PDB file of C-alpha atoms in Angstrom:
ATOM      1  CA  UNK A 110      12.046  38.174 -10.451  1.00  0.00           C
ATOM      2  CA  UNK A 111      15.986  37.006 -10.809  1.00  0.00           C
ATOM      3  CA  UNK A 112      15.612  34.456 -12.864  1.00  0.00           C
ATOM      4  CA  UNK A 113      18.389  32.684 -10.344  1.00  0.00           C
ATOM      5  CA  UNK A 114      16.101  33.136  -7.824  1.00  0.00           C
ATOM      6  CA  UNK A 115      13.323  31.417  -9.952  1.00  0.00           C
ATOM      7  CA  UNK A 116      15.485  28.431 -10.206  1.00  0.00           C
ATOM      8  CA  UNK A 117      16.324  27.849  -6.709  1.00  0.00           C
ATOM      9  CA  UNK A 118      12.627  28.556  -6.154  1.00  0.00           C
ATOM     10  CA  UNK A 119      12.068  25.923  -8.599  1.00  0.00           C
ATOM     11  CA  UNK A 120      14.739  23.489  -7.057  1.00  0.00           C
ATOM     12  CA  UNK A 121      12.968  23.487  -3.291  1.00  0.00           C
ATOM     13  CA  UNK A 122      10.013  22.823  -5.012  1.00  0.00           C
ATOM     14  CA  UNK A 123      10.901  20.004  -6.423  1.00  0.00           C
ATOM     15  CA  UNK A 124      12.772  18.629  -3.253  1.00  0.00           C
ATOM     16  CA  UNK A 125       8.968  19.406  -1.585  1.00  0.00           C
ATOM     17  CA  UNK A 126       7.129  17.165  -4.206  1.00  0.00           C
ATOM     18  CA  UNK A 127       9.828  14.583  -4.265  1.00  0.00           C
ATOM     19  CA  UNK A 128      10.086  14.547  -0.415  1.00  0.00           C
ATOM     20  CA  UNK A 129       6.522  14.049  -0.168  1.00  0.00           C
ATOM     21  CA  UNK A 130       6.025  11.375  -2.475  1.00  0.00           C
ATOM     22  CA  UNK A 131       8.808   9.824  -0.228  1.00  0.00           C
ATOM     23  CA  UNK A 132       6.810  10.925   3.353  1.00  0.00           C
ATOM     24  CA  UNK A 133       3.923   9.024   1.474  1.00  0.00           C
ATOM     25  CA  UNK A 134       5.603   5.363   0.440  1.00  0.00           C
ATOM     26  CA  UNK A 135       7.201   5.443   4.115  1.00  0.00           C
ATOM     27  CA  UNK A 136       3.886   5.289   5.188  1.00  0.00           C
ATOM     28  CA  UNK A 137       2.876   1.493   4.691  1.00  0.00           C
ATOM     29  CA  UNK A 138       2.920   1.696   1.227  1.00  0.00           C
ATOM     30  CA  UNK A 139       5.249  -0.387   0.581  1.00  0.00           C
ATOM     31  CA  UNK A 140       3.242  -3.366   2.233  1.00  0.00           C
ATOM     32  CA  UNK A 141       0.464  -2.875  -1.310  1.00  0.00           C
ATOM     33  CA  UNK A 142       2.536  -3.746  -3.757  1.00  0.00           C
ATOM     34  CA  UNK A 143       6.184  -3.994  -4.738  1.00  0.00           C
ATOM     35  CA  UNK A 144       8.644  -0.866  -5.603  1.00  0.00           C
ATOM     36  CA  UNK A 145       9.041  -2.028  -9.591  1.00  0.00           C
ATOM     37  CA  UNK A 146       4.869  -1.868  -9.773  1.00  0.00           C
ATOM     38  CA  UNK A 147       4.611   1.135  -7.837  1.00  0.00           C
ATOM     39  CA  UNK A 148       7.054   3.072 -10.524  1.00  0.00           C
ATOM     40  CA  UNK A 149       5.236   1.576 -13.107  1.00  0.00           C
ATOM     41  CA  UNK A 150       2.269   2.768 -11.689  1.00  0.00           C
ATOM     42  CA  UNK A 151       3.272   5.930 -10.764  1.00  0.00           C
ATOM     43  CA  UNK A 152       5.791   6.803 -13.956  1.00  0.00           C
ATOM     44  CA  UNK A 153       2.201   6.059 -16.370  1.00  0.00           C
ATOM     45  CA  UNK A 154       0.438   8.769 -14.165  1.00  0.00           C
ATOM     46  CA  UNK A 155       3.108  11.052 -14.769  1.00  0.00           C
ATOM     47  CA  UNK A 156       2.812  10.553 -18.290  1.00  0.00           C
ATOM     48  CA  UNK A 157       0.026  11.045 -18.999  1.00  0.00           C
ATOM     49  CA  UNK A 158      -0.585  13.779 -16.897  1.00  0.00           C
ATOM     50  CA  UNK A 159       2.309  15.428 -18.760  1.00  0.00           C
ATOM     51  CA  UNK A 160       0.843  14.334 -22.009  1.00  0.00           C
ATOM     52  CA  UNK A 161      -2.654  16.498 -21.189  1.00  0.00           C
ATOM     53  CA  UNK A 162      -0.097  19.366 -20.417  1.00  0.00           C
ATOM     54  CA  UNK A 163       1.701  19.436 -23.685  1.00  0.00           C
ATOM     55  CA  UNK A 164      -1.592  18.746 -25.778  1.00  0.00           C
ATOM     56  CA  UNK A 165      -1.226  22.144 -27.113  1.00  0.00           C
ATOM     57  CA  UNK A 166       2.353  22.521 -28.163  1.00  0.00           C
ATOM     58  CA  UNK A 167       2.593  18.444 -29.430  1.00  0.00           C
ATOM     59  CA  UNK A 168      -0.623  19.763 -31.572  1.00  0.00           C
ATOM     60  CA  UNK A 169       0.942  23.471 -33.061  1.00  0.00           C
ATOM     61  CA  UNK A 170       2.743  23.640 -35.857  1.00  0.00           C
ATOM     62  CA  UNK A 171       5.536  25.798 -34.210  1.00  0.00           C
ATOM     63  CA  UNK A 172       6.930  23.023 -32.155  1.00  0.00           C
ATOM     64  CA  UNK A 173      10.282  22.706 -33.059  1.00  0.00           C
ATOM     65  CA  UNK A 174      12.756  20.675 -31.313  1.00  0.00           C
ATOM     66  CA  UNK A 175      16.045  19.304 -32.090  1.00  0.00           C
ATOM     67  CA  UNK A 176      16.863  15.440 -32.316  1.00  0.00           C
ATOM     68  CA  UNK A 177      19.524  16.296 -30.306  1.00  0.00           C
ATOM     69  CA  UNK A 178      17.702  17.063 -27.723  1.00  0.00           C
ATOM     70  CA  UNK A 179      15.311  14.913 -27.784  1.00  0.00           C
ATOM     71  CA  UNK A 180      17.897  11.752 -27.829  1.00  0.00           C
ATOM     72  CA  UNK A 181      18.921  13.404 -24.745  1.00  0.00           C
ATOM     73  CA  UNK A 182      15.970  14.095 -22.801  1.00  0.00           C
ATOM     74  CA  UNK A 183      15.328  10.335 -23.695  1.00  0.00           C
ATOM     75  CA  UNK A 184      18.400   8.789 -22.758  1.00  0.00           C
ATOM     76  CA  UNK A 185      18.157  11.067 -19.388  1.00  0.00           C
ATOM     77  CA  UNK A 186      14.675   9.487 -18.973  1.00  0.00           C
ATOM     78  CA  UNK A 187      16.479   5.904 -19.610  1.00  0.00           C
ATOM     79  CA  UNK A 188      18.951   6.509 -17.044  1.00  0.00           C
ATOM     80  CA  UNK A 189      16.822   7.841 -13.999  1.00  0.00           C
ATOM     81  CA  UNK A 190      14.339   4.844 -14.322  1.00  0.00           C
ATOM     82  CA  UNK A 191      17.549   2.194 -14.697  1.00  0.00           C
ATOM     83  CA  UNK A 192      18.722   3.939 -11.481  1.00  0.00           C
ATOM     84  CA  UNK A 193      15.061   2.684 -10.502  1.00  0.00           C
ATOM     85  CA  UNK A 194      15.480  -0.790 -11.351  1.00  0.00           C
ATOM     86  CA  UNK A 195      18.858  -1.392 -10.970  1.00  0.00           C
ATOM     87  CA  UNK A 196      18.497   0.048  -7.243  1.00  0.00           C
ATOM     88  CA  UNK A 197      15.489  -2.390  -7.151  1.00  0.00           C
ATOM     89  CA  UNK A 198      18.032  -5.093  -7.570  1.00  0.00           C
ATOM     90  CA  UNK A 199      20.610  -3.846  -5.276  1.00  0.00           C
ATOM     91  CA  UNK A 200      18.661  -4.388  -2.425  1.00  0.00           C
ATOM     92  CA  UNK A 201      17.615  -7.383  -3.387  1.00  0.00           C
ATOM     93  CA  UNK A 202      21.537  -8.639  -3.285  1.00  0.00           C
ATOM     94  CA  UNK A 203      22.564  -6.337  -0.080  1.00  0.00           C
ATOM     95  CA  UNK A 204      20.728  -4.651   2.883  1.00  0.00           C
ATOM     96  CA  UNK A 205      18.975  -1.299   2.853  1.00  0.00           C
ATOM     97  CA  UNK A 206      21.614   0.046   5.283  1.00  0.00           C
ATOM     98  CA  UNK A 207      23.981  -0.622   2.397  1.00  0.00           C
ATOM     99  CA  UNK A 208      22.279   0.276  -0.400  1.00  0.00           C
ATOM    100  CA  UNK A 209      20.789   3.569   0.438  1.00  0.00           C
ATOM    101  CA  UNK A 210      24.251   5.481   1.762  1.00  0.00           C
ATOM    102  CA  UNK A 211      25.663   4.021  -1.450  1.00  0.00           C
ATOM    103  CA  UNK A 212      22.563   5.181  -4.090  1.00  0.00           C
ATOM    104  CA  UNK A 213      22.615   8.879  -1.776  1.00  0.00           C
ATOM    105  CA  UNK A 214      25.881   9.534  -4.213  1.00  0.00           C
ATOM    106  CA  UNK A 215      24.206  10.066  -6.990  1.00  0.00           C
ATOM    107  CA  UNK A 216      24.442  14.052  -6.311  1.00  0.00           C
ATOM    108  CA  UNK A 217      27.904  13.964  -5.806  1.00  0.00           C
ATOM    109  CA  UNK A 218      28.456  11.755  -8.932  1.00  0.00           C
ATOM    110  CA  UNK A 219      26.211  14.071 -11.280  1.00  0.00           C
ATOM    111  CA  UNK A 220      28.331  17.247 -10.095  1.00  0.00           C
ATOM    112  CA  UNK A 221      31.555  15.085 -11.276  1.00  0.00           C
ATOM    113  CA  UNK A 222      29.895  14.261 -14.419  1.00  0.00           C
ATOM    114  CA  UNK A 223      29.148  18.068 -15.010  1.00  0.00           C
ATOM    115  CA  UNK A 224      32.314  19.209 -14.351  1.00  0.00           C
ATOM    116  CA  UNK A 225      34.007  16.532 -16.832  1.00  0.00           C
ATOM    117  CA  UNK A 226      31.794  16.969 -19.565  1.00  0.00           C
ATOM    118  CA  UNK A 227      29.625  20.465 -19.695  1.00  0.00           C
ATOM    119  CA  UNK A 228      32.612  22.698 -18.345  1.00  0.00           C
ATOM    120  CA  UNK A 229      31.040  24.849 -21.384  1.00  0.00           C
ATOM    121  CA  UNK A 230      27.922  24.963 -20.150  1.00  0.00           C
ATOM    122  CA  UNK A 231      28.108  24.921 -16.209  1.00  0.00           C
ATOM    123  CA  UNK A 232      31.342  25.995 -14.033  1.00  0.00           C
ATOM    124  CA  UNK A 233      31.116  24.104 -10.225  1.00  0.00           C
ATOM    125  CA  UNK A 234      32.228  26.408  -7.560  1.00  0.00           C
ATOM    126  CA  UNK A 235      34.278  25.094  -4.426  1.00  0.00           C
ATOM    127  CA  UNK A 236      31.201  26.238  -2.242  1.00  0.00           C
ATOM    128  CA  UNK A 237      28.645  24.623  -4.716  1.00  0.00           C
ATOM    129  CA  UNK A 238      31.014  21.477  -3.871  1.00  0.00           C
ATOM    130  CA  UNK A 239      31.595  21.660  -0.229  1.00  0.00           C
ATOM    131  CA  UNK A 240      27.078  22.330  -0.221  1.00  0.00           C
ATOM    132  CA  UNK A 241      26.846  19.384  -2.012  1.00  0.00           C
ATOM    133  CA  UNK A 242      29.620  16.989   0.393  1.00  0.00           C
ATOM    134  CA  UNK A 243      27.485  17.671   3.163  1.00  0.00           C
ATOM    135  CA  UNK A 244      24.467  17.274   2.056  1.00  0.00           C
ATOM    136  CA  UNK A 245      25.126  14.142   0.411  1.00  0.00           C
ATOM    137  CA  UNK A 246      26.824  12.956   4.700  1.00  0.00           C
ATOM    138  CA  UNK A 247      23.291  14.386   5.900  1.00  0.00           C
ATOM    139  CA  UNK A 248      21.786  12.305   3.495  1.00  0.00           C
ATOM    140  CA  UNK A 249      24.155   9.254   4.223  1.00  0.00           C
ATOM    141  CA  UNK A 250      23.533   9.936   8.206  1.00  0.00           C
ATOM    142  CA  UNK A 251      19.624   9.931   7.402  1.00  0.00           C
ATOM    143  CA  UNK A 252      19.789   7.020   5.160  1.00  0.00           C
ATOM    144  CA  UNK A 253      21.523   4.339   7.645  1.00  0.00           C
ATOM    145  CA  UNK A 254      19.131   6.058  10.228  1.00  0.00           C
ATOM    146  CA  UNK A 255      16.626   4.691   8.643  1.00  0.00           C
ATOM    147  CA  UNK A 256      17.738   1.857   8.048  1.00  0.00           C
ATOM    148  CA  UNK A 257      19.048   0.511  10.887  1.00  0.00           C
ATOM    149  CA  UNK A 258      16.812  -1.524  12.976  1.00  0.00           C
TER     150      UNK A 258
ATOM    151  CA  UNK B 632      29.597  -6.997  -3.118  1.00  0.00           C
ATOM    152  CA  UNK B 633      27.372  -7.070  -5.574  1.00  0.00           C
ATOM    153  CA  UNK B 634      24.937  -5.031  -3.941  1.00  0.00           C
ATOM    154  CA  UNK B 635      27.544  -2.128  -3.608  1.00  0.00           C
ATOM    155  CA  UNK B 636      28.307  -2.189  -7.907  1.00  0.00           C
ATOM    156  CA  UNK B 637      24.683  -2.773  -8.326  1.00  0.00           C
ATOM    157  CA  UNK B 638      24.031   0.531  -5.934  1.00  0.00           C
ATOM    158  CA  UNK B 639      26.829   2.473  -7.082  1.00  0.00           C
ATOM    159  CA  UNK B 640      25.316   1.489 -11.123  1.00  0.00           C
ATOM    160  CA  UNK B 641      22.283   3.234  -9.920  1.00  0.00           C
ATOM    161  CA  UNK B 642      23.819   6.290  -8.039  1.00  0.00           C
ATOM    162  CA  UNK B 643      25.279   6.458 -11.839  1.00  0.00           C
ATOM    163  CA  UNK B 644      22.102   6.690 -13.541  1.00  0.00           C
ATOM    164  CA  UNK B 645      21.101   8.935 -11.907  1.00  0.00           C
ATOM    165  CA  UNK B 646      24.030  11.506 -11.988  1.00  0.00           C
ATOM    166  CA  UNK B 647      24.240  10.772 -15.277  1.00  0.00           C
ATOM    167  CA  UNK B 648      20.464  11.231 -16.341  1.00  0.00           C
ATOM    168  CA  UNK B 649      20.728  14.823 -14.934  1.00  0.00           C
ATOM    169  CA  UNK B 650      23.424  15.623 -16.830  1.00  0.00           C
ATOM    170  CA  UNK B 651      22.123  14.066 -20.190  1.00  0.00           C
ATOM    171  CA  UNK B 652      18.511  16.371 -19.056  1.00  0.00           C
ATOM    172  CA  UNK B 653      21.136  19.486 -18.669  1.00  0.00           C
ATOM    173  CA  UNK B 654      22.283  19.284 -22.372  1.00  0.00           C
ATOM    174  CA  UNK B 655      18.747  18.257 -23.810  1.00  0.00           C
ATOM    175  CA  UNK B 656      17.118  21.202 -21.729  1.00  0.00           C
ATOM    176  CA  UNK B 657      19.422  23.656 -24.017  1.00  0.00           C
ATOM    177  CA  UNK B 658      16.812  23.058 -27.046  1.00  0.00           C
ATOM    178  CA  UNK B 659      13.581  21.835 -25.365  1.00  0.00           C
ATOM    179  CA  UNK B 660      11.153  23.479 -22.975  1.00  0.00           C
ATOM    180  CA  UNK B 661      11.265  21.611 -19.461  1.00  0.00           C
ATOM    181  CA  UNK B 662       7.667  20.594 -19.544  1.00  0.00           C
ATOM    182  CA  UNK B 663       8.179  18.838 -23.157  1.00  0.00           C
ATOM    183  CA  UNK B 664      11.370  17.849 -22.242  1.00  0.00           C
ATOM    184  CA  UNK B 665       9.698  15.997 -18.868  1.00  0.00           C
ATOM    185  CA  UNK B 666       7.431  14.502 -21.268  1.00  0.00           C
ATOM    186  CA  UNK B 667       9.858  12.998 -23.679  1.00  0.00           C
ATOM    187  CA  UNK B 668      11.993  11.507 -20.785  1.00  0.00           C
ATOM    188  CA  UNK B 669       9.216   9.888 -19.071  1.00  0.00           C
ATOM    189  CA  UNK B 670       8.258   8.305 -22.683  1.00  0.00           C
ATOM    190  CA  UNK B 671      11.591   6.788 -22.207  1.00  0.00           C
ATOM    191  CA  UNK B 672      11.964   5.849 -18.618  1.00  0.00           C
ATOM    192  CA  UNK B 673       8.160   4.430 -18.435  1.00  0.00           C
ATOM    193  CA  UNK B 674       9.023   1.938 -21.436  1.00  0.00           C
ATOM    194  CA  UNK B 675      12.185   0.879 -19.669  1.00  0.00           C
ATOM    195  CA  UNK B 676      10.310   0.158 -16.332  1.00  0.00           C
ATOM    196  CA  UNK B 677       7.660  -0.949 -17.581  1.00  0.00           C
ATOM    197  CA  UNK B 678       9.801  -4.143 -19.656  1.00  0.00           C
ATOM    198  CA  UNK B 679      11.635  -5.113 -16.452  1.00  0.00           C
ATOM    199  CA  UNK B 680       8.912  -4.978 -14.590  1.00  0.00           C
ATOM    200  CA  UNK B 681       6.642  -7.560 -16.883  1.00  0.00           C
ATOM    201  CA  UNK B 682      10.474  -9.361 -16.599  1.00  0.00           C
ATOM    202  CA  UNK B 683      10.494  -9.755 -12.996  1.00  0.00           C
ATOM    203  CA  UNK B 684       7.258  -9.050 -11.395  1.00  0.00           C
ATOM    204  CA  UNK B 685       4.273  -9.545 -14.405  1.00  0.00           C
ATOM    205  CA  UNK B 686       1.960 -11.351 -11.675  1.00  0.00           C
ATOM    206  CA  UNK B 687       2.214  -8.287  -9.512  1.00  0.00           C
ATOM    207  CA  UNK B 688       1.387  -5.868 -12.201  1.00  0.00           C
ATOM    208  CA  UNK B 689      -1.653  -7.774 -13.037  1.00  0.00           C
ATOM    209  CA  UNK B 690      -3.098  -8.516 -10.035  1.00  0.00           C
ATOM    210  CA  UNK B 691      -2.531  -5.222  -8.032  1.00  0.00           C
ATOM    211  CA  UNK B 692      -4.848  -4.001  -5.710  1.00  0.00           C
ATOM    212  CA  UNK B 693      -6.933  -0.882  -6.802  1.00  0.00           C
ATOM    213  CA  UNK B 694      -5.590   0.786  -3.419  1.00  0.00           C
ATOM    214  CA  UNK B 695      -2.255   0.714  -4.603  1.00  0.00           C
ATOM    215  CA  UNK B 696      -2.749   2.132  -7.875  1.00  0.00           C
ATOM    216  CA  UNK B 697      -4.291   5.189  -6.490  1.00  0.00           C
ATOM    217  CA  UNK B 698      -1.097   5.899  -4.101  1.00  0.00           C
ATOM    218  CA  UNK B 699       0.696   5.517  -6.265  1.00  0.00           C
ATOM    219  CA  UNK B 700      -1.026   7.848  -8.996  1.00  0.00           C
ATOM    220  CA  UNK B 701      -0.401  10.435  -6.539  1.00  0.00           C
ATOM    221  CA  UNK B 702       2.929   9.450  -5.714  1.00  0.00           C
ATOM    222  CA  UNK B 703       3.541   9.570  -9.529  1.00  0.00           C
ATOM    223  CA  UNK B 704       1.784  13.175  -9.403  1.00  0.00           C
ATOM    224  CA  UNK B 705       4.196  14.447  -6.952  1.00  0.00           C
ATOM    225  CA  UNK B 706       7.075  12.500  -8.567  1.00  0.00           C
ATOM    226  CA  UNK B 707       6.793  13.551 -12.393  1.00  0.00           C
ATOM    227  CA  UNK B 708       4.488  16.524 -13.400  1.00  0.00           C
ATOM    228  CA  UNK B 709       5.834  18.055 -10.421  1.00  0.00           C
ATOM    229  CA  UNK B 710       8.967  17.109  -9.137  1.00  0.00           C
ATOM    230  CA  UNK B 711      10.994  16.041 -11.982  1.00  0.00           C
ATOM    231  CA  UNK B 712       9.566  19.153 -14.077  1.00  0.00           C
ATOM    232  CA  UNK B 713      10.256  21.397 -11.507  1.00  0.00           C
ATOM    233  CA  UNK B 714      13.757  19.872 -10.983  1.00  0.00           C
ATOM    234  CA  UNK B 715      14.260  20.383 -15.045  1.00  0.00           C
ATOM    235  CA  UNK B 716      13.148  24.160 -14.554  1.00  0.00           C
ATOM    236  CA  UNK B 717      15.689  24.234 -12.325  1.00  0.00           C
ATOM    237  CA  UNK B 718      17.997  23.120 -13.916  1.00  0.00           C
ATOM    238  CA  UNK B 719      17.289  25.007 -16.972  1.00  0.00           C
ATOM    239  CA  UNK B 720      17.952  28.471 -14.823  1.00  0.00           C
ATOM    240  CA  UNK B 721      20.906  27.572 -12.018  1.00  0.00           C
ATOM    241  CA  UNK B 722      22.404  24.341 -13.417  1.00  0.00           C
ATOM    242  CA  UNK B 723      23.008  20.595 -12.346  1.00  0.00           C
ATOM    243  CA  UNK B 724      25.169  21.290  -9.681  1.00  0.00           C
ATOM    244  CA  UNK B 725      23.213  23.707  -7.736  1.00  0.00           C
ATOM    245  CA  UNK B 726      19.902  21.869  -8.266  1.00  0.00           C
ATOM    246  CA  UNK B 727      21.070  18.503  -7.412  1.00  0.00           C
ATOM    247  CA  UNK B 728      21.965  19.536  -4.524  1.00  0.00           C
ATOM    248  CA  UNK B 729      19.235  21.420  -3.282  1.00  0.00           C
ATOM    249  CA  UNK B 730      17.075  18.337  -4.929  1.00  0.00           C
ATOM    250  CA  UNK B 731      19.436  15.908  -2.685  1.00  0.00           C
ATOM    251  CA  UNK B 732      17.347  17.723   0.303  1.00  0.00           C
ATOM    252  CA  UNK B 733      14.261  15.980  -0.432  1.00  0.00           C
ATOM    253  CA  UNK B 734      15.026  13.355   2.187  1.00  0.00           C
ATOM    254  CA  UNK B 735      15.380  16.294   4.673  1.00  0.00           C
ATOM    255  CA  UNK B 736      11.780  17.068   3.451  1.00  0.00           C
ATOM    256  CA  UNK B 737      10.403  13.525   3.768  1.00  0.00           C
ATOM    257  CA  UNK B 738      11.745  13.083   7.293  1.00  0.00           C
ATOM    258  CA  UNK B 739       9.970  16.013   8.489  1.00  0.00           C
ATOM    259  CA  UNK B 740       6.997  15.325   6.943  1.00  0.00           C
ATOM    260  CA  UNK B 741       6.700  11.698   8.192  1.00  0.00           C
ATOM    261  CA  UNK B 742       7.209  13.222  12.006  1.00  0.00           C
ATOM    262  CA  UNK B 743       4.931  15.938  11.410  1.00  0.00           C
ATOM    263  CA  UNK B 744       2.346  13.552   9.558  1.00  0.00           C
ATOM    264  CA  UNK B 745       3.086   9.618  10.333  1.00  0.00           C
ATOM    265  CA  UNK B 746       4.613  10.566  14.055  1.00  0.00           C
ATOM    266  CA  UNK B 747       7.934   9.002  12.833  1.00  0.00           C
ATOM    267  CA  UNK B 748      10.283   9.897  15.600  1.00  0.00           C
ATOM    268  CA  UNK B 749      13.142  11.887  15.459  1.00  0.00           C
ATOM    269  CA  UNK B 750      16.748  10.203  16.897  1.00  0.00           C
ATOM    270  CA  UNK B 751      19.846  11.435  17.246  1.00  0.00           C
ATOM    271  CA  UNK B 752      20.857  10.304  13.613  1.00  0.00           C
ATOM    272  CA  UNK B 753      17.963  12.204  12.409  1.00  0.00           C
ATOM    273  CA  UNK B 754      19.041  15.428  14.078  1.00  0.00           C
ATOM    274  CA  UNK B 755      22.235  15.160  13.046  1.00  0.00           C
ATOM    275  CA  UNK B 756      22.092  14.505   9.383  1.00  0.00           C
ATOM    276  CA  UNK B 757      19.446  16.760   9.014  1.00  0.00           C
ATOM    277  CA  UNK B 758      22.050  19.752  10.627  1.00  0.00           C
ATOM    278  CA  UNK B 759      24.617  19.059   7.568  1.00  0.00           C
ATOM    279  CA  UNK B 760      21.859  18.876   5.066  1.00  0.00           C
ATOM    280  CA  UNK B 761      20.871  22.591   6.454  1.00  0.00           C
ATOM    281  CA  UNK B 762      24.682  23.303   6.454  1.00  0.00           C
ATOM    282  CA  UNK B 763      24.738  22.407   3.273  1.00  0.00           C
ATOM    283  CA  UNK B 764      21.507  24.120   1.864  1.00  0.00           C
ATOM    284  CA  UNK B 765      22.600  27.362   3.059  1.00  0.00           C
ATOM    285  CA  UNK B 766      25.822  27.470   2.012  1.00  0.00           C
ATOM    286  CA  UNK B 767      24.738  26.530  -1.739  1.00  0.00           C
ATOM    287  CA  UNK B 768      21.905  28.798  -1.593  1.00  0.00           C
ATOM    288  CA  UNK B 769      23.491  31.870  -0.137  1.00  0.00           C
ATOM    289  CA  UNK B 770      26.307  31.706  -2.572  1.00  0.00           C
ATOM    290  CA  UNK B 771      26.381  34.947  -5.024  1.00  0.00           C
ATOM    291  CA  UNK B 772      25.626  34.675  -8.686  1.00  0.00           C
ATOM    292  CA  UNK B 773      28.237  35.214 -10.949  1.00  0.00           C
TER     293      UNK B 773
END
C-alpha cells in the first residue's frame, strides 16, 4: 500500500483513539478525580504499556539511536504534557469557553512552527493550510459549544 | 488575561512538541520514539502533580484509576504512536490536522454512546471540520 496512504490511515486512527479517550472523560469522569491525576494516571499506563512493546528492541544489541533524537523525542514528550499542565492552569484562571477555543490552536500553531523551522524536511501547501483553518473554526465552533451553558 | 497567555502557552506546547517529535522521528522508530517521549512527559506530570494535587494522587479511588488506564491506552500506545506513524509518513502538517478531528470523533461518539445531543453549534462546526478533512485528505501527493 502507498505508504501516503498508510499515513493518513495512521492519522484517522489516531484521531479515533484520541477522540475516544475524549467520548470517555466527557462521560462523568471528570467527577472521580481531577484532570492532573487522571494524566498521571493515564500517561504511567501508557508507559508502561509501551515499555512491554519495546522489550525486545531496548534488549538487542542492534538498537541504535541517535542522541539527537532522542533529546528530541524527549523534549517533544516535555512539551505535550506542559501543554497538559499548563492548560490545567488556564482554566483554573479563565472559563472553559475561553480556554478551549484558545488551546484548539495548537494545530494551526504547529503548522507555523513547521513551516519556520523544517522547510527542509516538510513543505505546507496552501490547501494543507486552508484544511487546517477550518478545521481548527470547527474545532473552535465545537469547543464554545461545549462549553457554553 | 491570564487565562488567554496561560492557554495560548499550552496551544504552544503542543505545536511545538509535534514538531520537536517530527525531527526526532528522522532517527528513531515511532514506537521507541513514543516510548522515550512519554519517559519525559510522565516525569514532568507527574512533579506538578505531587506540586499541586499530592492528596489527590494518594487517595484516588480505584474506579478512577481503571478509566483512566484505558483512557491512557487509547491516549498513548495508541493514539500518540499512531499520530507519530503518521507523522513519520505524511508530515506534521497533514497529520495535525487530520489529528485536530478527534473532537469531531468524540462528539459523535458521546451522541451515539452517552446520548449527548447534537445543537446547532455541533452541526455546524462539525460541517467545517468535514470541509476541512476532505480537502486535506483529497489533496494529491507530490
Amino acid at each position: 500500500m502507498n505508504n501516503t496512504v498508510v499515513g493518513y490511515i495512521f492519522a484517522v486512527a489516531s484521531a479515533l483513539s484520541y477522540g475516544s479517550g475524549q467520548a470517555l472523560t466527557r462521560k462523568g469522569l471528570s467527577d472521580l478525580t481531577t484532570p492532573l491525576v487522571g494524566a498521571t494516571i493515564s500517561l504511567l499506563a501508557g508507559l508502561v504499556i509501551l515499555s512491554l512493546m519495546n522489550i525486545r528492541s531496548i534488549g538487542s544489541t542492534d538498537l541504535k539511536i541517535s542522541r539527537k533524537a532522542a533529546l528530541f523525542m524527549a523534549l517533544s514528550g516535555l512539551c505535550a504534557s506542559s501543554g497538559i499542565a499548563i492548560n490545567y492552569f488556564a482554566l483554573t484562571k479563565a472559563p472553559l469557553v475561553i480556554v478551549s477555543p484558545v488551546v484548539s490552536t495548537n494545530t494551526l500553531i504547529a503548522i507555523l512552527l513547521t513551516h519556520i523551522f523544517l522547510r527542509r524536511l516538510e513543505r505546507i501547501t496552501l490547501r494543507t493550510m486552508l484544511g487546517a483553518i477550518l478545521v481548527v473554526i470547527g474545532v473552535v465552533i465545537m469547543s464554545i459549544s461545549r462549553a457554553l451553558p | 488575561m491570564l487565562g488567554i497567555i496561560l492557554s495560548l502557552l499550552a496551544a504552544t506546547g503542543w505545536g511545538l512538541s509535534a514538531v520537536l517529535a517530527m525531527v526526532g522521528l528522522q532517527g528513531v522508530r515511532p514506537a521507541l520514539g513514543t516510548l522515550i517521549s512519554l519517559v519525559s512527559g510522565f516525569i514532568i506530570v507527574l512533579l506538578v502533580t505531587l506540586a499541586v494535587d499530592r492528596e489527590e494522587l494518594l487517595s484516588v479511588q480505584p474506579e478512577a484509576i481503571i478509566w483512566f488506564i484505558l483512557i491512557g491506552i487509547l491516549n498513548f500506545p495508541m493514539g500518540r504512536l499512531f499520530n507519530f506513524q503518521s507523522m513519520s509518513r505524511i508530515g506534521v502538517s497533514k497529520s495535525t490536522t487530520v489529528l485536530a478531528s478527534s473532537t469531531l470523533f468524540a462528539m459523535a461518539l458521546a451522541v451515539i454512546l452517552i446520548g449527548e445531543r447534537l445543537t446547532p453549534l455541533i452541526v455546524i462546526g462539525s460541517a467545517f471540520i468535514l470541509t476541512g478533512l476532505l480537502i486535506v485528505l483529497t489533496e494529491r501527493q507530490q
